[in-house]
Structure formats: C-alpha cells, structure tokens
Tab-separated table of N, CA and C in Angstrom:
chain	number	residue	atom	x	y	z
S	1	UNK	N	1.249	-78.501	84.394
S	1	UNK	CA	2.576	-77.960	84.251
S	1	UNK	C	2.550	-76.482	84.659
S	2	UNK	N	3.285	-76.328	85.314
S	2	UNK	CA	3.405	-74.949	85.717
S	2	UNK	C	4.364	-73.659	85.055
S	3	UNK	N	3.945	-72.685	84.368
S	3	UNK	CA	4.471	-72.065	83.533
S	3	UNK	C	5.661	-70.985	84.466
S	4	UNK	N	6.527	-70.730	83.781
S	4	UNK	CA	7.080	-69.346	84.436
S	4	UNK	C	6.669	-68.289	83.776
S	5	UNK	N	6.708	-67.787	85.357
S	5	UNK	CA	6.131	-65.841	85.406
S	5	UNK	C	7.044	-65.370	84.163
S	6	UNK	N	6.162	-64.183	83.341
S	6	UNK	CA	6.692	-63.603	82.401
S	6	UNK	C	7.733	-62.472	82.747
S	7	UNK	N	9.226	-62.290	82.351
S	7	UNK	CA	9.893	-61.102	82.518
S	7	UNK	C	8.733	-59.835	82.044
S	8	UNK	N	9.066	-58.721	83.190
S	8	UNK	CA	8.484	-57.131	82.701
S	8	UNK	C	9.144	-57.326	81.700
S	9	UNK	N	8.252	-56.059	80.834
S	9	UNK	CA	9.056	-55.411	79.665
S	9	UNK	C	10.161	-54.807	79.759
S	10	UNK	N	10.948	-54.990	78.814
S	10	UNK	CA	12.196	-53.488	79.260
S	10	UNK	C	11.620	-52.116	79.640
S	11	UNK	N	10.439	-51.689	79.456
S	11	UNK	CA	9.815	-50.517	80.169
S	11	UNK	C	9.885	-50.421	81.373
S	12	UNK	N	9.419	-51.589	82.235
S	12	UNK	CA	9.155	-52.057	83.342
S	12	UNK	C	10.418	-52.135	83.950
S	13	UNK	N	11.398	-52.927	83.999
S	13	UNK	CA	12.409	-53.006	84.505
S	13	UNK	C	13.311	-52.147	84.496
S	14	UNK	N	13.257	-51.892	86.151
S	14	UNK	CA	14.004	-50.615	86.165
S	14	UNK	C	15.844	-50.986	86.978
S	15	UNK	N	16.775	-50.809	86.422
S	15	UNK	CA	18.042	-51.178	87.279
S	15	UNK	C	18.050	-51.036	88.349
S	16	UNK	N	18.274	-51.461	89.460
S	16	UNK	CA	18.223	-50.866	90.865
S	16	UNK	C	19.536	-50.126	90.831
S	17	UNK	N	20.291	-48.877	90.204
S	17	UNK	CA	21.822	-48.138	90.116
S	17	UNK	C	21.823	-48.567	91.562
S	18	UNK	N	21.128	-47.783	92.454
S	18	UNK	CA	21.799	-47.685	93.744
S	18	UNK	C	22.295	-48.101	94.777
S	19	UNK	N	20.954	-49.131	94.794
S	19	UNK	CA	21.580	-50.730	95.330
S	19	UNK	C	22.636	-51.316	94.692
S	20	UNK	N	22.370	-51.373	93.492
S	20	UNK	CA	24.103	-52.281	93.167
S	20	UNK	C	25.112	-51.829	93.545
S	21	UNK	N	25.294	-50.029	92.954
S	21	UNK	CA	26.577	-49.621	93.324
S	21	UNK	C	27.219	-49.380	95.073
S	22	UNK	N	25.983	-49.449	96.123
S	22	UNK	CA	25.816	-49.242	97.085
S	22	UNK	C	27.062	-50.673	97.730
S	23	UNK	N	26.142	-51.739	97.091
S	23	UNK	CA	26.721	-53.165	97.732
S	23	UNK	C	27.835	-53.303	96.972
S	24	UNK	N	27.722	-52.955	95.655
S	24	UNK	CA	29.152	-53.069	95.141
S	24	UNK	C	30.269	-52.809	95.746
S	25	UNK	N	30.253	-51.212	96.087
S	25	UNK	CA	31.437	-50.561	97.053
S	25	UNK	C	32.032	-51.150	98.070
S	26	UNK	N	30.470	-51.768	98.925
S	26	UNK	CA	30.843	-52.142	100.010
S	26	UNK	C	31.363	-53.120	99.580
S	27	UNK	N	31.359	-54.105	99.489
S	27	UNK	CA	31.718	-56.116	99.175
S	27	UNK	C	32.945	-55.452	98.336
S	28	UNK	N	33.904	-54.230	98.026
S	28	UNK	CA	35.206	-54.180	97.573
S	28	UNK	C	35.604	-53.788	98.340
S	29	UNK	N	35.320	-52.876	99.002
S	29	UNK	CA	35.938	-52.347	100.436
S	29	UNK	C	35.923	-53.496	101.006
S	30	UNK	N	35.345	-54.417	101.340
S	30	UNK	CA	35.808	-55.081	102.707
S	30	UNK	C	36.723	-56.315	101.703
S	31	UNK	N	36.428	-56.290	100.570
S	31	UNK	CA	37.336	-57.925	100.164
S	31	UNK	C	38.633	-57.284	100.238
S	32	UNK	N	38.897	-55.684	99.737
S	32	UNK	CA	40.279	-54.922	99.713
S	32	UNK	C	40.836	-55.041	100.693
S	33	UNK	N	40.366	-54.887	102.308
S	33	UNK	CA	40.474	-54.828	103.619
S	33	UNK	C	40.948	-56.267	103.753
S	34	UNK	N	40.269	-57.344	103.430
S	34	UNK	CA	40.444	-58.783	103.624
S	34	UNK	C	41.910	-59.154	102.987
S	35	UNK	N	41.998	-59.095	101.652
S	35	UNK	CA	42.642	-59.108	100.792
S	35	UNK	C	44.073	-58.654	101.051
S	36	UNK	N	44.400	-57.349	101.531
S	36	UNK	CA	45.303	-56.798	101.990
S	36	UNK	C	46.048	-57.639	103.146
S	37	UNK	N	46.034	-58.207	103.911
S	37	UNK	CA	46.373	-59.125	104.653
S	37	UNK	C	46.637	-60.454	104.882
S	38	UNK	N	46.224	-61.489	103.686
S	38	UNK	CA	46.604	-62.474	102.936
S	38	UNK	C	46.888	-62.336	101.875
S	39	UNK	N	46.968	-61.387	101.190
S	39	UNK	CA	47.888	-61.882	99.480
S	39	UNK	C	49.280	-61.394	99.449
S	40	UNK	N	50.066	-61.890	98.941
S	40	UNK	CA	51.456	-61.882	98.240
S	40	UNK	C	51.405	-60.936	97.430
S	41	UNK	N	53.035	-59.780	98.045
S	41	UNK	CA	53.372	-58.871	97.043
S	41	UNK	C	53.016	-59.054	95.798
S	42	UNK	N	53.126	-60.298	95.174
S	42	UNK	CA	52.663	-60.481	93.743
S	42	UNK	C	51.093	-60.766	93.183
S	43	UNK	N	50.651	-60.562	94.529
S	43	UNK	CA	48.977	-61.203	93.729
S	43	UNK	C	48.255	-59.663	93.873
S	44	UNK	N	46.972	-59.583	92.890
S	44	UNK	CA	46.267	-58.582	92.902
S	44	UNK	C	45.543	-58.392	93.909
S	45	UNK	N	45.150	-56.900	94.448
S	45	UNK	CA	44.559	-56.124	95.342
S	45	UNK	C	43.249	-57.255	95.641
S	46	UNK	N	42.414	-57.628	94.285
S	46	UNK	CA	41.199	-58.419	94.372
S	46	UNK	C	41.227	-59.280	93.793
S	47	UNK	N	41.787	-60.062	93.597
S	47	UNK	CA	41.579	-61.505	93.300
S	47	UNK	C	40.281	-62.156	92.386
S	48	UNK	N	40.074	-62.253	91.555
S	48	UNK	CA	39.223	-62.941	90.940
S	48	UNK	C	38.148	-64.276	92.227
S	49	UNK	N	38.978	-64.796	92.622
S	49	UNK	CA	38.216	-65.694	93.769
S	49	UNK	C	37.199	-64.534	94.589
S	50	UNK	N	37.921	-63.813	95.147
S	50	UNK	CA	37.191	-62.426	96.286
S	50	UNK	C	36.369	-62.181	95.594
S	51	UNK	N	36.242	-61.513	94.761
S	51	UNK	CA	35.316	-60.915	93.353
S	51	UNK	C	34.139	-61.323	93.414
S	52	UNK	N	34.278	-63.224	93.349
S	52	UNK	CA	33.396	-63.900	92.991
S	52	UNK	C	32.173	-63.742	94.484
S	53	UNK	N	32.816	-63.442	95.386
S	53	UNK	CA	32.056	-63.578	96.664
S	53	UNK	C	31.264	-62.663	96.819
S	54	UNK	N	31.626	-61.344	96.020
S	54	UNK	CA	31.358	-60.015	96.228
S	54	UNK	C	29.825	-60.031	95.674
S	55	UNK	N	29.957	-60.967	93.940
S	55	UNK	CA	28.746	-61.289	93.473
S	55	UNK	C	27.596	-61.623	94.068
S	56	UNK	N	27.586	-62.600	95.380
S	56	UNK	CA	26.854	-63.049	96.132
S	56	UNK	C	26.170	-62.085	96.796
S	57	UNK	N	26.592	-61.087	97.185
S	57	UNK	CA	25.938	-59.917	97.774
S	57	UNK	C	24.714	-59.090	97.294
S	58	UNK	N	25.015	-59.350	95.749
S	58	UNK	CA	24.460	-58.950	94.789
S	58	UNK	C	22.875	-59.631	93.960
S	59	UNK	N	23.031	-61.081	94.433
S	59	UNK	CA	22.369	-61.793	94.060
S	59	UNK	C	20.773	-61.492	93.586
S	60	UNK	N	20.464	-60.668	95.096
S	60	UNK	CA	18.967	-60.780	94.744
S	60	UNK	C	18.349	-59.621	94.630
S	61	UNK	N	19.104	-58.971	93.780
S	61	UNK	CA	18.705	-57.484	93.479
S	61	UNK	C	18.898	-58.046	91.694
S	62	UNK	N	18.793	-59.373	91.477
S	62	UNK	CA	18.746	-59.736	89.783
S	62	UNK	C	17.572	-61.094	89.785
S	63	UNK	N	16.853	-60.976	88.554
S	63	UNK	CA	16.181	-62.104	88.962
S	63	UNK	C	16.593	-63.104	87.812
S	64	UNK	N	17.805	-63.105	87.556
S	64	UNK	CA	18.475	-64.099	86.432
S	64	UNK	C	19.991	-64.363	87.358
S	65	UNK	N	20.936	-65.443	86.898
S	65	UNK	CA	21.786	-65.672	87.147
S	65	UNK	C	23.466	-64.643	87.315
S	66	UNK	N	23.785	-63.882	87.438
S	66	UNK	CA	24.999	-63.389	87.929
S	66	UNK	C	26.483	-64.577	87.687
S	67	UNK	N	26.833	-64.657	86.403
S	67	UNK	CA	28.142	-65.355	85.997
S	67	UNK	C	29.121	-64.769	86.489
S	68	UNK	N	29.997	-65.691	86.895
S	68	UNK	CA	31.153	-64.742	87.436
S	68	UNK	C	31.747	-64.867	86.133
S	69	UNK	N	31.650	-65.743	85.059
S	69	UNK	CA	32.871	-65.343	84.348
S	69	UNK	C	32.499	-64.219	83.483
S	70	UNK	N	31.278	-63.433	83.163
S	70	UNK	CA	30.867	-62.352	82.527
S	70	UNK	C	31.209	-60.763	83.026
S	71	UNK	N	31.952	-61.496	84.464
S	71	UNK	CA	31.208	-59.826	85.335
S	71	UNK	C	32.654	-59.629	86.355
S	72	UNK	N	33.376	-60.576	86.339
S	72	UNK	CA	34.567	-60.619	87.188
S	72	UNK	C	35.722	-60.733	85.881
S	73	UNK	N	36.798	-59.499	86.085
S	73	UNK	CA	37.738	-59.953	85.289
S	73	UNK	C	39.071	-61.234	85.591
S	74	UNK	N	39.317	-61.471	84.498
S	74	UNK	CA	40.246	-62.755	84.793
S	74	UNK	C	41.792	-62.365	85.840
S	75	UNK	N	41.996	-62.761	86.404
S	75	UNK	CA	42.888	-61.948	87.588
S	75	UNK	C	42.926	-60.974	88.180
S	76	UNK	N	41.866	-60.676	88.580
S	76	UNK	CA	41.248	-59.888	89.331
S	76	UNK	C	41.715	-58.166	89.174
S	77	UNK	N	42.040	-57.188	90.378
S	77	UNK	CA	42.210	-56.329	89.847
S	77	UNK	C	42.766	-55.536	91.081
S	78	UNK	N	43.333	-54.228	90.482
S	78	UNK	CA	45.060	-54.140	91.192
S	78	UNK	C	44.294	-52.895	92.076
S	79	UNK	N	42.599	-52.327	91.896
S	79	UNK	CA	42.628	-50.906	92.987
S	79	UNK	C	41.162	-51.130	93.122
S	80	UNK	N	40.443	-51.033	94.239
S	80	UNK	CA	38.657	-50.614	94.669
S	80	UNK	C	38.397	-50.150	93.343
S	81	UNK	N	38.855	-49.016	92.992
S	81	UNK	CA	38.028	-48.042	91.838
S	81	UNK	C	37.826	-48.950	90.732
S	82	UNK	N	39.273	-49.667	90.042
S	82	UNK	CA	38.970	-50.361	88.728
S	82	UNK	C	37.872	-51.428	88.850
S	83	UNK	N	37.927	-52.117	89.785
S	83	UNK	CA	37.111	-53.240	90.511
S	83	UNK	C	35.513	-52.688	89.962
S	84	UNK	N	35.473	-51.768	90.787
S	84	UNK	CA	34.048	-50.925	90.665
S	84	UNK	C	33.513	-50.244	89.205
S	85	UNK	N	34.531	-49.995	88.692
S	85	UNK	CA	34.296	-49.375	87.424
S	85	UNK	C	34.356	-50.615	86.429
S	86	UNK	N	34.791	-51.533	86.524
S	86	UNK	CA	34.607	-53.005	85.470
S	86	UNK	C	33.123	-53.194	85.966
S	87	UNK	N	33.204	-53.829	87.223
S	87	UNK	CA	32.210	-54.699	86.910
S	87	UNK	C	30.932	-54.338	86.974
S	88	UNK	N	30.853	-52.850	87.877
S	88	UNK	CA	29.308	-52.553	87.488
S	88	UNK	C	29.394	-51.881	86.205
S	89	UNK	N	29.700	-51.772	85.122
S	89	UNK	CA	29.659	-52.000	83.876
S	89	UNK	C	29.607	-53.069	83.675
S	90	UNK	N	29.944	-54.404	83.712
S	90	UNK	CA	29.283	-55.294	83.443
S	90	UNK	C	28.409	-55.560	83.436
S	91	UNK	N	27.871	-55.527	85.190
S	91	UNK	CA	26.590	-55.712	85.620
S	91	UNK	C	25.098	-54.828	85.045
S	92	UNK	N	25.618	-53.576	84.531
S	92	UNK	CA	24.636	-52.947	83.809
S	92	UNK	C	24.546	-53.413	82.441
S	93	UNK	N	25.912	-53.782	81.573
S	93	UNK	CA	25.301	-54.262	80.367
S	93	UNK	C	24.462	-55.885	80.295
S	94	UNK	N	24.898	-56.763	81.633
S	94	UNK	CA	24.656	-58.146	81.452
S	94	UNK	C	22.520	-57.583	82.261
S	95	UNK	N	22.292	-56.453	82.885
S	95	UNK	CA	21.152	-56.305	82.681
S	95	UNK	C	20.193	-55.791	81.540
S	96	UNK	N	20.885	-55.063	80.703
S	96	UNK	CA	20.522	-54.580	79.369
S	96	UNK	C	19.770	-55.523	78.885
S	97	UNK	N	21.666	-56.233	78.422
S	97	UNK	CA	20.752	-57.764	77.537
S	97	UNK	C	20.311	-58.404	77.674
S	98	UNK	N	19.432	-58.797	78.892
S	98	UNK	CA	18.795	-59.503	79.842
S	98	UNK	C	17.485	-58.958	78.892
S	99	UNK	N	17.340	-57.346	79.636
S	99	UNK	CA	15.494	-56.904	79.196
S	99	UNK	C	15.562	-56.915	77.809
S	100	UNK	N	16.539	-56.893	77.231
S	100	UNK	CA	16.525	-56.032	75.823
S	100	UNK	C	16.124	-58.050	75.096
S	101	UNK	N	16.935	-58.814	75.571
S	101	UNK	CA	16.204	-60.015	74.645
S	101	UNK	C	15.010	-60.436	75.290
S	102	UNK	N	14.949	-60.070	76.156
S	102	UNK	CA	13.441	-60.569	76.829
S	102	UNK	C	13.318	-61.782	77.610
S	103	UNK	N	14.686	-62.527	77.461
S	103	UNK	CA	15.024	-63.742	78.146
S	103	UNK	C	16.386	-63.638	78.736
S	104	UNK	N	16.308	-65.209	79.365
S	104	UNK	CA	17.377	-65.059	80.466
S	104	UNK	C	18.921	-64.917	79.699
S	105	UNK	N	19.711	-64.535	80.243
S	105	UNK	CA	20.831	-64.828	79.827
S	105	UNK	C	21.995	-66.475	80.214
C-alpha cells in the first residue's frame, strides 16, 4: 500500500502571496474584459460561473483542492477590486486552515 507524502509543517509552508495575487489579477482582468461584453445590464461585472474559471489558474500553486464554493462569492461580484479583495482572502484563510490542521481541507 502506498502511503501519502506527509504535508510540511506550518513552518514549512510558505504561501506563494505573489503568485496568487499575480494570477489572481490577471484571471479578473481578463474575465472583467470577457464579461463586459456578454452580460446583461442586470448581471454582475463577474459572475460566479467566470470566478470559478479564474480558480483554475490557480490550481497548482495549492497542493489541496480549491472549492469554488469556499472562495467564490455567491453571485459573483460588481468590480476587479472586490473580486480580488474577497477571494484572495479566502484563498489565504482556506490556506491557513489547511497548515494549521495539518490536513486536507
């Protein structure tokens, strides 16, 4: 049976800030850009669907799963900035509690 590799310690694991917020920006800038040109006066700037795509970008700078429903708000969101300011707050606390229990989330 083959065991899985042990998570670093929370010592060890260090956030990548820069990369995330790096790809973050980008993957809102361009869904905003996208976005802007198919949605209805009435739908939000980012869309919860877009959002979810943005995650993908993100993927392998985590070595646990990326939920969209933890990290994307529910109807997405009306400007780049709020977008950016939710969810990499998310994304930093859903890494916290990641090292901090020592297991996956």
């Amino acid at each position: 049976m083959v065991e899985a590799p042990e998570k670093p310690a929370t010592a060890d694991a260090v956030y990548p800030i820069a990369d995330v917020q790096s790809r973050l920006r980008e993957g809102i800038r361009e869904a905003a850009e996208e976005g802007e040109d198919l949605r209805g006066e009435w739908e939000p700037l980012l869309d919860s669907l877009r959002m979810v795509s943005v995650l993908v970008s993100l993927e392998d700078l985590f070595d646990f799963p990326l939920p969209p429903e933890k990290l994307v708000r529910r109807g997405g969101y009306t400007s780049e900035d709020d977008a950016f300011e939710h969810m990499s707050g998310q994304l930093r606390r859903l890494w916290d509690d990641n090292y901090r229990s020592g297991g996956r989330s």
